[in-house]
PDB file of C-alpha atoms in Angstrom:
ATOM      1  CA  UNK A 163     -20.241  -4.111   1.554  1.00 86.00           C
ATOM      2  CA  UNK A 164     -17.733  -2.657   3.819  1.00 85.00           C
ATOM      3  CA  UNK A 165     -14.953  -1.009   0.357  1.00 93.00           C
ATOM      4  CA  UNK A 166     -12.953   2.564  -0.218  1.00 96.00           C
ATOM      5  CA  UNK A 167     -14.234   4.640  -3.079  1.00 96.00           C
ATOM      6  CA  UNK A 168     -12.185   6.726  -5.305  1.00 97.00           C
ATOM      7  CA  UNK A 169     -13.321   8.648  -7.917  1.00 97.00           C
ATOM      8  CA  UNK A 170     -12.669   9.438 -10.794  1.00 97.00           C
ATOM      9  CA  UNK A 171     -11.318   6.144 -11.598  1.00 96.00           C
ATOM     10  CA  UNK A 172      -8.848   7.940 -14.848  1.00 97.00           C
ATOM     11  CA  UNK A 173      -8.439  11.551 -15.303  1.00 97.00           C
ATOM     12  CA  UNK A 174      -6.838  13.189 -17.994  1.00 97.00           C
ATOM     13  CA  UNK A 175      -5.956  17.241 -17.120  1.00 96.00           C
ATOM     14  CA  UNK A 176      -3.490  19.780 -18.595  1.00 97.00           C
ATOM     15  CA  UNK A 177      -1.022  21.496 -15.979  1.00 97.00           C
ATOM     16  CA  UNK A 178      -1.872  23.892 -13.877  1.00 96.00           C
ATOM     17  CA  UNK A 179      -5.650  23.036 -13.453  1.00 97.00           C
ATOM     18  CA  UNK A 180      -6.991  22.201 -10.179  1.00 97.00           C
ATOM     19  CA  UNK A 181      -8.468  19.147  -9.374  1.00 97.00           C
ATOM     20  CA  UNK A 182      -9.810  16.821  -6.504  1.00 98.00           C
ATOM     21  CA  UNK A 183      -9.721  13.189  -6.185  1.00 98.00           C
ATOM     22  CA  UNK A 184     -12.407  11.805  -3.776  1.00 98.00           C
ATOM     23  CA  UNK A 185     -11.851   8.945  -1.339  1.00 98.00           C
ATOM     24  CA  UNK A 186     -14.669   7.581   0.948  1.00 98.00           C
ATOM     25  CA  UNK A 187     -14.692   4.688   3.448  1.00 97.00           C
ATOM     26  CA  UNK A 188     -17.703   2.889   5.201  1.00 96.00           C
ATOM     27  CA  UNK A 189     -16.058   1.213   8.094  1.00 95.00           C
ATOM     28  CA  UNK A 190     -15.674   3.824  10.290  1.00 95.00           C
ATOM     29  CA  UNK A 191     -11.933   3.918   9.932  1.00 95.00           C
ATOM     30  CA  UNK A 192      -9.680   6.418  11.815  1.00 93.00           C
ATOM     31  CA  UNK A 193      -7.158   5.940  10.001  1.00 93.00           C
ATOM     32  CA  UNK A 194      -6.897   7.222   6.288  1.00 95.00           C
ATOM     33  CA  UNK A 195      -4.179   7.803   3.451  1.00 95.00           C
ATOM     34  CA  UNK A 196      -3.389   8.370   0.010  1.00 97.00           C
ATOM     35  CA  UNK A 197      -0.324   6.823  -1.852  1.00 96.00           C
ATOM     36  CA  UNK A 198       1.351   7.047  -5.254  1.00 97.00           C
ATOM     37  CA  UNK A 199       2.500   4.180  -7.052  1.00 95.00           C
ATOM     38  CA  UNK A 200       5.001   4.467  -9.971  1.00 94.00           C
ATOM     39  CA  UNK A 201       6.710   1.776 -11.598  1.00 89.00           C
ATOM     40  CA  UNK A 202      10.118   0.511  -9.900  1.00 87.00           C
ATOM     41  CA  UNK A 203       9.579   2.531  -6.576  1.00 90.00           C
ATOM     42  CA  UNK A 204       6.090   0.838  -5.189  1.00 90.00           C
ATOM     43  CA  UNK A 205       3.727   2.642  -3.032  1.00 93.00           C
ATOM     44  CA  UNK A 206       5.078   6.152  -1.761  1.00 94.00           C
ATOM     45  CA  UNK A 207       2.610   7.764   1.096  1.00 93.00           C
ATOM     46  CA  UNK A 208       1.794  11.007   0.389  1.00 95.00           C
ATOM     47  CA  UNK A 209      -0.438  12.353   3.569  1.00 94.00           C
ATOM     48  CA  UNK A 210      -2.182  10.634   6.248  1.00 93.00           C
ATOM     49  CA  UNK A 211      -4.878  11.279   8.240  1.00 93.00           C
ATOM     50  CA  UNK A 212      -5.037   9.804  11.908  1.00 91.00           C
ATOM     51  CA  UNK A 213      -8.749  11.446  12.421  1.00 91.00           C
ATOM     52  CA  UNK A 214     -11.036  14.045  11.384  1.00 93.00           C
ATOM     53  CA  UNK A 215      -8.917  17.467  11.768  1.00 92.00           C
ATOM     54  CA  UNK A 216      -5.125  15.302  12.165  1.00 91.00           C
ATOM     55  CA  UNK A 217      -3.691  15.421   8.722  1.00 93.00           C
ATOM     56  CA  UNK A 218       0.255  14.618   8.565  1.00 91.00           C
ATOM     57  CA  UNK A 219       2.371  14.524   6.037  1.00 91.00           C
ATOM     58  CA  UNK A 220       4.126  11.169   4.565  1.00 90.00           C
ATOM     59  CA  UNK A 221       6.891  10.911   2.438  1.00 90.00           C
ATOM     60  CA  UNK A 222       6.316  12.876  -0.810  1.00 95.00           C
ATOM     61  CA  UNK A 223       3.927  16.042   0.161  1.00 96.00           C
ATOM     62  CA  UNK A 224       5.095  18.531  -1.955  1.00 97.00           C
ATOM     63  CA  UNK A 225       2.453  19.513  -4.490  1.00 97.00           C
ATOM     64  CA  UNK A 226      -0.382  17.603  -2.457  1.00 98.00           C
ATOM     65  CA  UNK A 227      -2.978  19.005  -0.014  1.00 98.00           C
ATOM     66  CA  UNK A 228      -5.646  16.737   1.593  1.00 98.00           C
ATOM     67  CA  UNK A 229      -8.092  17.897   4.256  1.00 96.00           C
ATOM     68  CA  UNK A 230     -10.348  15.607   6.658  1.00 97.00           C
ATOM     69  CA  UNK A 231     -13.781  17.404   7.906  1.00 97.00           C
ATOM     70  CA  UNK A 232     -15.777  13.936   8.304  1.00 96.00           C
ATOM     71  CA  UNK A 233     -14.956  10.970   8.921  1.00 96.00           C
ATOM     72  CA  UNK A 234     -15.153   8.755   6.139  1.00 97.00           C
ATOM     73  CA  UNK A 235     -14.162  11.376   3.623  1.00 98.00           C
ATOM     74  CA  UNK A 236     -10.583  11.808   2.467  1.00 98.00           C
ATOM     75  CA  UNK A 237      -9.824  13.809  -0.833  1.00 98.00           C
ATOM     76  CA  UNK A 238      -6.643  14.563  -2.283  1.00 98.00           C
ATOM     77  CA  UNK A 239      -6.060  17.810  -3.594  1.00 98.00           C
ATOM     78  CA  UNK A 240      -3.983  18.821  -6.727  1.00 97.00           C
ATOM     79  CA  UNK A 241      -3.391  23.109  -6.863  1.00 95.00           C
ATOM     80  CA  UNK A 242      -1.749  23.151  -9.662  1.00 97.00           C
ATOM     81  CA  UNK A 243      -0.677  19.701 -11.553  1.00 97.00           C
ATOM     82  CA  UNK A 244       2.111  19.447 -12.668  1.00 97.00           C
ATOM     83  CA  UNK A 245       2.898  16.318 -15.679  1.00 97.00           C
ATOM     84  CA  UNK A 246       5.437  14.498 -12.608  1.00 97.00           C
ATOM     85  CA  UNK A 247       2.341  14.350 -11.042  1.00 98.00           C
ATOM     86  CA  UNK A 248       1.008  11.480 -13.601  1.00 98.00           C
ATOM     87  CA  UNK A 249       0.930   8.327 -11.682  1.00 97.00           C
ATOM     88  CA  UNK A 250      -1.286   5.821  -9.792  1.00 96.00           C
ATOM     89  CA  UNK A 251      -3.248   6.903  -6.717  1.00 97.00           C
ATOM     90  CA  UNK A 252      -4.479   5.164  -4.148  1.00 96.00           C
ATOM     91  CA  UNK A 253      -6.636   6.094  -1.328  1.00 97.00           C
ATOM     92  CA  UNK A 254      -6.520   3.772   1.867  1.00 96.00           C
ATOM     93  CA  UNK A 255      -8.283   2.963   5.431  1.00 96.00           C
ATOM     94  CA  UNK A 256      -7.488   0.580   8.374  1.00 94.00           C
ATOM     95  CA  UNK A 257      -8.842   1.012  12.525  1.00 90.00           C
ATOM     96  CA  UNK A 258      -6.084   3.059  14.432  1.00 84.00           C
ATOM     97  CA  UNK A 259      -2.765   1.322  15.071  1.00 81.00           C
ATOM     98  CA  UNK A 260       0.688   0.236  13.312  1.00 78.00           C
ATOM     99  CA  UNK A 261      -0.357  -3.124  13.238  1.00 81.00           C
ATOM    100  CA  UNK A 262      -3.875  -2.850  11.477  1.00 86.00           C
ATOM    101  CA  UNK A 263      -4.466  -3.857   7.686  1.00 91.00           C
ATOM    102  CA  UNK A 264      -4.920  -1.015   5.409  1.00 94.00           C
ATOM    103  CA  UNK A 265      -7.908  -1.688   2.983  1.00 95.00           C
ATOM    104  CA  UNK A 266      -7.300   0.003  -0.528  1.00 95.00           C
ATOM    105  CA  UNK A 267      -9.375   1.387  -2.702  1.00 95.00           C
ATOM    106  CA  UNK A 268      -9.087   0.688  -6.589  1.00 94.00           C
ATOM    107  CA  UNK A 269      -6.926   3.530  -7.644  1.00 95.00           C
ATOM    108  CA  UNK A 270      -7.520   6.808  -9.815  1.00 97.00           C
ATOM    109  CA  UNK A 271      -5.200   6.785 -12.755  1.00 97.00           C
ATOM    110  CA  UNK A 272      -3.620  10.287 -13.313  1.00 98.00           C
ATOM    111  CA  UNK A 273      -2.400  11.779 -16.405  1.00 98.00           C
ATOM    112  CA  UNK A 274      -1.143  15.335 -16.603  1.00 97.00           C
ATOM    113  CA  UNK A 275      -0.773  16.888 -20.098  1.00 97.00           C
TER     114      UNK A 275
ATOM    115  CA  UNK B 296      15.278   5.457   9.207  1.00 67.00           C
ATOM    116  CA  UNK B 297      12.962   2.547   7.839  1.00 71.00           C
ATOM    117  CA  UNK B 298      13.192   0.609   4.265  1.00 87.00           C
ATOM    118  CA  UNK B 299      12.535  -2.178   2.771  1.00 92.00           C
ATOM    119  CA  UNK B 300      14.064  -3.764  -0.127  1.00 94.00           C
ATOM    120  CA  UNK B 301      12.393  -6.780  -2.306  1.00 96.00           C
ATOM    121  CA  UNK B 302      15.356  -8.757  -4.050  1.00 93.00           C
ATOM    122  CA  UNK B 303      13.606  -8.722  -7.524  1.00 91.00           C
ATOM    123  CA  UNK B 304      11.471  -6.713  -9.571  1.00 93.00           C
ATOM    124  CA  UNK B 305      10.446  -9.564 -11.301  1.00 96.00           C
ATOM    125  CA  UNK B 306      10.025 -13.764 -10.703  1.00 97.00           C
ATOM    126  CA  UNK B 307       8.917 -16.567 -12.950  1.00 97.00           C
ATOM    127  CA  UNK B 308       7.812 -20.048 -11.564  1.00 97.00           C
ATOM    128  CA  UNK B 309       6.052 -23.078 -13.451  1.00 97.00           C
ATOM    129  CA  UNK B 310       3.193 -23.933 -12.305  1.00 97.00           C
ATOM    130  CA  UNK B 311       3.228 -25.967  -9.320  1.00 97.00           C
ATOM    131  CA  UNK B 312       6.951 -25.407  -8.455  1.00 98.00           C
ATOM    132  CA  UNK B 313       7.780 -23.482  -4.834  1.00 98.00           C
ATOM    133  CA  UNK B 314       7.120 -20.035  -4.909  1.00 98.00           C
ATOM    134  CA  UNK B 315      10.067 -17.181  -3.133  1.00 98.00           C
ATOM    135  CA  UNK B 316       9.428 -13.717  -2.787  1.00 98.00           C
ATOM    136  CA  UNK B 317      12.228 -12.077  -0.917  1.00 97.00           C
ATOM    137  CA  UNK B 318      11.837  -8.671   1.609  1.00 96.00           C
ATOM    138  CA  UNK B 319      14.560  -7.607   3.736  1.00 95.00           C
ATOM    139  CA  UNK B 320      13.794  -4.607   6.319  1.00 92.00           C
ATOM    140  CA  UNK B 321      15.668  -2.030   8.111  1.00 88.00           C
ATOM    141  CA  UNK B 322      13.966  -0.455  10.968  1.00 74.00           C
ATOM    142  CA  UNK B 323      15.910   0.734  14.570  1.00 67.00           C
ATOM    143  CA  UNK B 324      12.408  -0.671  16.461  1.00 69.00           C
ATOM    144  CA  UNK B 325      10.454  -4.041  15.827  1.00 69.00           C
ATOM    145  CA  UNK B 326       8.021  -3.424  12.769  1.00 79.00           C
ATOM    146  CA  UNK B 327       5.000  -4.408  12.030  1.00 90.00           C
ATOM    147  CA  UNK B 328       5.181  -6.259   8.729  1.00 93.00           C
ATOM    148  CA  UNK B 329       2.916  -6.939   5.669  1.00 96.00           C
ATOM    149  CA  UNK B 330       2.034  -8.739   2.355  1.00 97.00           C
ATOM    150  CA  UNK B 331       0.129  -7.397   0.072  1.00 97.00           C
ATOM    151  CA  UNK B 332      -0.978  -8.602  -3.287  1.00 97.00           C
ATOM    152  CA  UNK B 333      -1.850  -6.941  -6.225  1.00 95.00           C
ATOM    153  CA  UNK B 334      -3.718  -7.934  -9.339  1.00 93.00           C
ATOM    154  CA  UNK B 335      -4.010  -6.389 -12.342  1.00 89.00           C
ATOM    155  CA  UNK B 336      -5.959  -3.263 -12.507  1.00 85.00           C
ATOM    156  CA  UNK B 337      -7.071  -3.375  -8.620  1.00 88.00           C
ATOM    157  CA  UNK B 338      -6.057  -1.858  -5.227  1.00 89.00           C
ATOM    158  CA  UNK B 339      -3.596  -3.860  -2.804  1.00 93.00           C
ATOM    159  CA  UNK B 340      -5.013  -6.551  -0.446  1.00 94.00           C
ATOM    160  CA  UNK B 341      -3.433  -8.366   2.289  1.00 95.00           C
ATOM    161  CA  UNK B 342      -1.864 -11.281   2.386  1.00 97.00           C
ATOM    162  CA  UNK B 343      -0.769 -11.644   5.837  1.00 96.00           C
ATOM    163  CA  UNK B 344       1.114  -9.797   8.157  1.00 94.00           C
ATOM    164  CA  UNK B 345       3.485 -10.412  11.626  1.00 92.00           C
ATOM    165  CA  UNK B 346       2.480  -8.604  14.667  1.00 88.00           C
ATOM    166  CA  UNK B 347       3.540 -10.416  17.702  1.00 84.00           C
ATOM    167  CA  UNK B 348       3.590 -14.064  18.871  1.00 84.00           C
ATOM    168  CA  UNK B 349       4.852 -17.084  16.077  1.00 85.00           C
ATOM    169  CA  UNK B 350       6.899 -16.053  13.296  1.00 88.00           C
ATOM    170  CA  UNK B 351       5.840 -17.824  11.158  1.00 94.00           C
ATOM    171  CA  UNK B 352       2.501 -16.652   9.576  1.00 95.00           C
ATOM    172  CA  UNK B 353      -0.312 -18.248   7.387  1.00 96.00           C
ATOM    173  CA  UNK B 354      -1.961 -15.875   5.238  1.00 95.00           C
ATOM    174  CA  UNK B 355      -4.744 -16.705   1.897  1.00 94.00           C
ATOM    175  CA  UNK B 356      -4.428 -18.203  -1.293  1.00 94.00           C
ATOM    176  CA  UNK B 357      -1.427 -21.267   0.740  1.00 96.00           C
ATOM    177  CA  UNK B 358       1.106 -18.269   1.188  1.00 97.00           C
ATOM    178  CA  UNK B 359       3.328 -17.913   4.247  1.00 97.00           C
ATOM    179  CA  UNK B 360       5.659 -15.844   5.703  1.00 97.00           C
ATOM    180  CA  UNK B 361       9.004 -16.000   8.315  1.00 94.00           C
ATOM    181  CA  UNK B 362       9.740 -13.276  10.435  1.00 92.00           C
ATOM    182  CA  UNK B 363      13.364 -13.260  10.808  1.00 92.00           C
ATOM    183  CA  UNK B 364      14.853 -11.056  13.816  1.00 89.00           C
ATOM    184  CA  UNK B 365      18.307 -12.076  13.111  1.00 89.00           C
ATOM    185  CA  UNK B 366      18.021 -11.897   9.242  1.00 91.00           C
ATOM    186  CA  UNK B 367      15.411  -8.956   9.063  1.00 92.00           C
ATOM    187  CA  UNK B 368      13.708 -10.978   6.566  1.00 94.00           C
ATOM    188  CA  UNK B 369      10.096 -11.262   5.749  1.00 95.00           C
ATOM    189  CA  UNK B 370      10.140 -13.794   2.855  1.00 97.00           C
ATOM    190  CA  UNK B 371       7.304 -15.223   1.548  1.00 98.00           C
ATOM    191  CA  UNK B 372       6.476 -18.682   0.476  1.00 98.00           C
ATOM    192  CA  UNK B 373       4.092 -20.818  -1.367  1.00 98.00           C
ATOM    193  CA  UNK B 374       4.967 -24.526  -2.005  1.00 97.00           C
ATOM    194  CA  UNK B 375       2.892 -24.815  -5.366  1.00 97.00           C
ATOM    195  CA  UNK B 376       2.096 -22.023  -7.885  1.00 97.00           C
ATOM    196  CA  UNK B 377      -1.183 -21.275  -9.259  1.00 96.00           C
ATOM    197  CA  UNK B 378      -1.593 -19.444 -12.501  1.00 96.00           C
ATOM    198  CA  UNK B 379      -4.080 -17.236 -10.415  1.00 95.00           C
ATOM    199  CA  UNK B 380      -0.829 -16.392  -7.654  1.00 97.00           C
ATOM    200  CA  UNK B 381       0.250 -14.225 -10.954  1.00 97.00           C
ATOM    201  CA  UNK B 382       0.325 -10.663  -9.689  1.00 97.00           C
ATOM    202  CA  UNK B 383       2.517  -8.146  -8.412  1.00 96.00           C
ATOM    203  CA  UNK B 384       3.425  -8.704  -4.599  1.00 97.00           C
ATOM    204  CA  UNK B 385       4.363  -5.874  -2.224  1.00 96.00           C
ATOM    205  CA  UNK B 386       6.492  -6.081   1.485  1.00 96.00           C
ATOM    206  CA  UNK B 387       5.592  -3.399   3.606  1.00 94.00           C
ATOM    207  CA  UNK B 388       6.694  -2.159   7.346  1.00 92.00           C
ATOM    208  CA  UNK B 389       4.738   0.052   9.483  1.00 88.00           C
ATOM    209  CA  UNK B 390       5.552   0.908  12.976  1.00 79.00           C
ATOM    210  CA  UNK B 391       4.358   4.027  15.715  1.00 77.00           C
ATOM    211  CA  UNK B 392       5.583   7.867  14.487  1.00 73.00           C
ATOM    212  CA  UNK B 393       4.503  10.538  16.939  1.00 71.00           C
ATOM    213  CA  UNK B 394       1.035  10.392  16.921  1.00 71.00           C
ATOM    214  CA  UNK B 395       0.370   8.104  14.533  1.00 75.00           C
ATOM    215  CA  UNK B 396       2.443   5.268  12.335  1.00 79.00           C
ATOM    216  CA  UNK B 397       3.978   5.041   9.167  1.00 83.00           C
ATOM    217  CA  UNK B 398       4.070   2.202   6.440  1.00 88.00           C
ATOM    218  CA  UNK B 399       6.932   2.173   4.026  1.00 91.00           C
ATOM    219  CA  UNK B 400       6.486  -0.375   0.941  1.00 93.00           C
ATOM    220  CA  UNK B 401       9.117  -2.116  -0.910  1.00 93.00           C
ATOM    221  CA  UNK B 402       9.169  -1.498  -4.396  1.00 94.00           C
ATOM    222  CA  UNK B 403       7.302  -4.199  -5.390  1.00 95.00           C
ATOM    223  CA  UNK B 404       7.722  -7.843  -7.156  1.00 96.00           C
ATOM    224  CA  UNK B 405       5.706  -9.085  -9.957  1.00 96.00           C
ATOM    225  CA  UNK B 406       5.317 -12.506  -9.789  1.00 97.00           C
ATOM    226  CA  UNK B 407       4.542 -14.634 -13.634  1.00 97.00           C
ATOM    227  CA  UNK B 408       3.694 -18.373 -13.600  1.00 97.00           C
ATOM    228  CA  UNK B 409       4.339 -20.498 -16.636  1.00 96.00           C
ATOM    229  CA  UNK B 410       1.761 -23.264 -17.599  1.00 94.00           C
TER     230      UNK B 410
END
């Protein structure tokens, strides 16, 4: 079944501890990309990836790191969390090109203490 | 710089009465342009989306959409509501940036249907 994969699926951490949120994709995507979702301001793009080794950054970077060594794998990076970190994530994949669909994986609830 | 507003955070409908869900865009170069749906506790799926050729687009579940140059609208339509069309709805643009490309969302409408 062609899906994305996030895990973990919740998280609860305290600030300041590092942690890693996974995101793989079977359909041999180029394209990859994580996203925040908070309530009243809708999906906010965080980095993108355009192939393995092209990571870019989207609209709200700052606290974020991502890297891209294969091709299917996509994980997003938290250094230090901070609690205005706490928020919806989701991990996402479409063929290379403005005009392609995005396929989305389930999310990974975050909650920093 | 590109944005895209939904007029309303939040729609009711009876069932079986016309669904409108409203997305204006602002973007200096022809977008690409999306639906996506959202139900509860799952990741975003499309709807439809406008490319090139007709404007007006057919996408799953009966919903459709106008691309409108002149109006840079993107509404979407249904002319009957299920109780299953009850989710949140999202508008989003994406167009070319350097390299690569960009999608901006709307902030989202959620979308209840009365029995």
């Amino acid at each position: 079944e062609a899906q994305v994969t996030q895990n973990p699926r919740y998280l609860i951490t305290v600030t300041g501890k590092k942690l890693t949120v996974t995101c793989s994709q079977n359909m041999n995507h180029e394209y990859m990309s994580w996203y925040r979702q908070d309530p009243g301001l809708g999906l906010r793009q965080i980095y993108y990836s355009m192939n393995v080794e092209v990571t870019d950054k989207g609209d709200v970077p700052e606290g974020y790191k991502v890297s891209r060594k294969e091709k299917r794998n996509f994980p997003l990076i938290l250094e230090s969390p901070s609690p205005n970190q706490t928020s919806l994530y989701f991990c996402a994949s479409s063929l290379r090109g403005s005009q392609e669909t995005q396929y989305f994986g389930p999310g990974t609830r975050l909650l920093v203490l | 710089a590109q944005s895209v507003t939904q007029l309303g955070s939040h729609v009711s409908v009876s069932e079986g009465a016309l669904v409108l869900l409203r997305c204006n865009y602002s973007s200096s170069v022809p977008p690409y342009l999306f639906w996506y749906v959202q139900y509860p506790n799952q990741g975003l799926q499309l709807l439809l989306k406008y490319t090139t050729g007709a404007t007006l687009v057919k996408g799953i579940n009966g919903f459709e959409a106008e691309f409108k140059k002149s109006e840079t609208s993107f509404h979407l339509t249904k002319p009957s509501a299920h109780m299953s069309d009850a989710a949140e709805y999202f508008c989003a643009v994406s167009r070319a940036n350097g390299g690569g490309f960009k999608t901006i969302f709307g902030a989202g409408t959620r979308l209840f249907v009365k029995a």
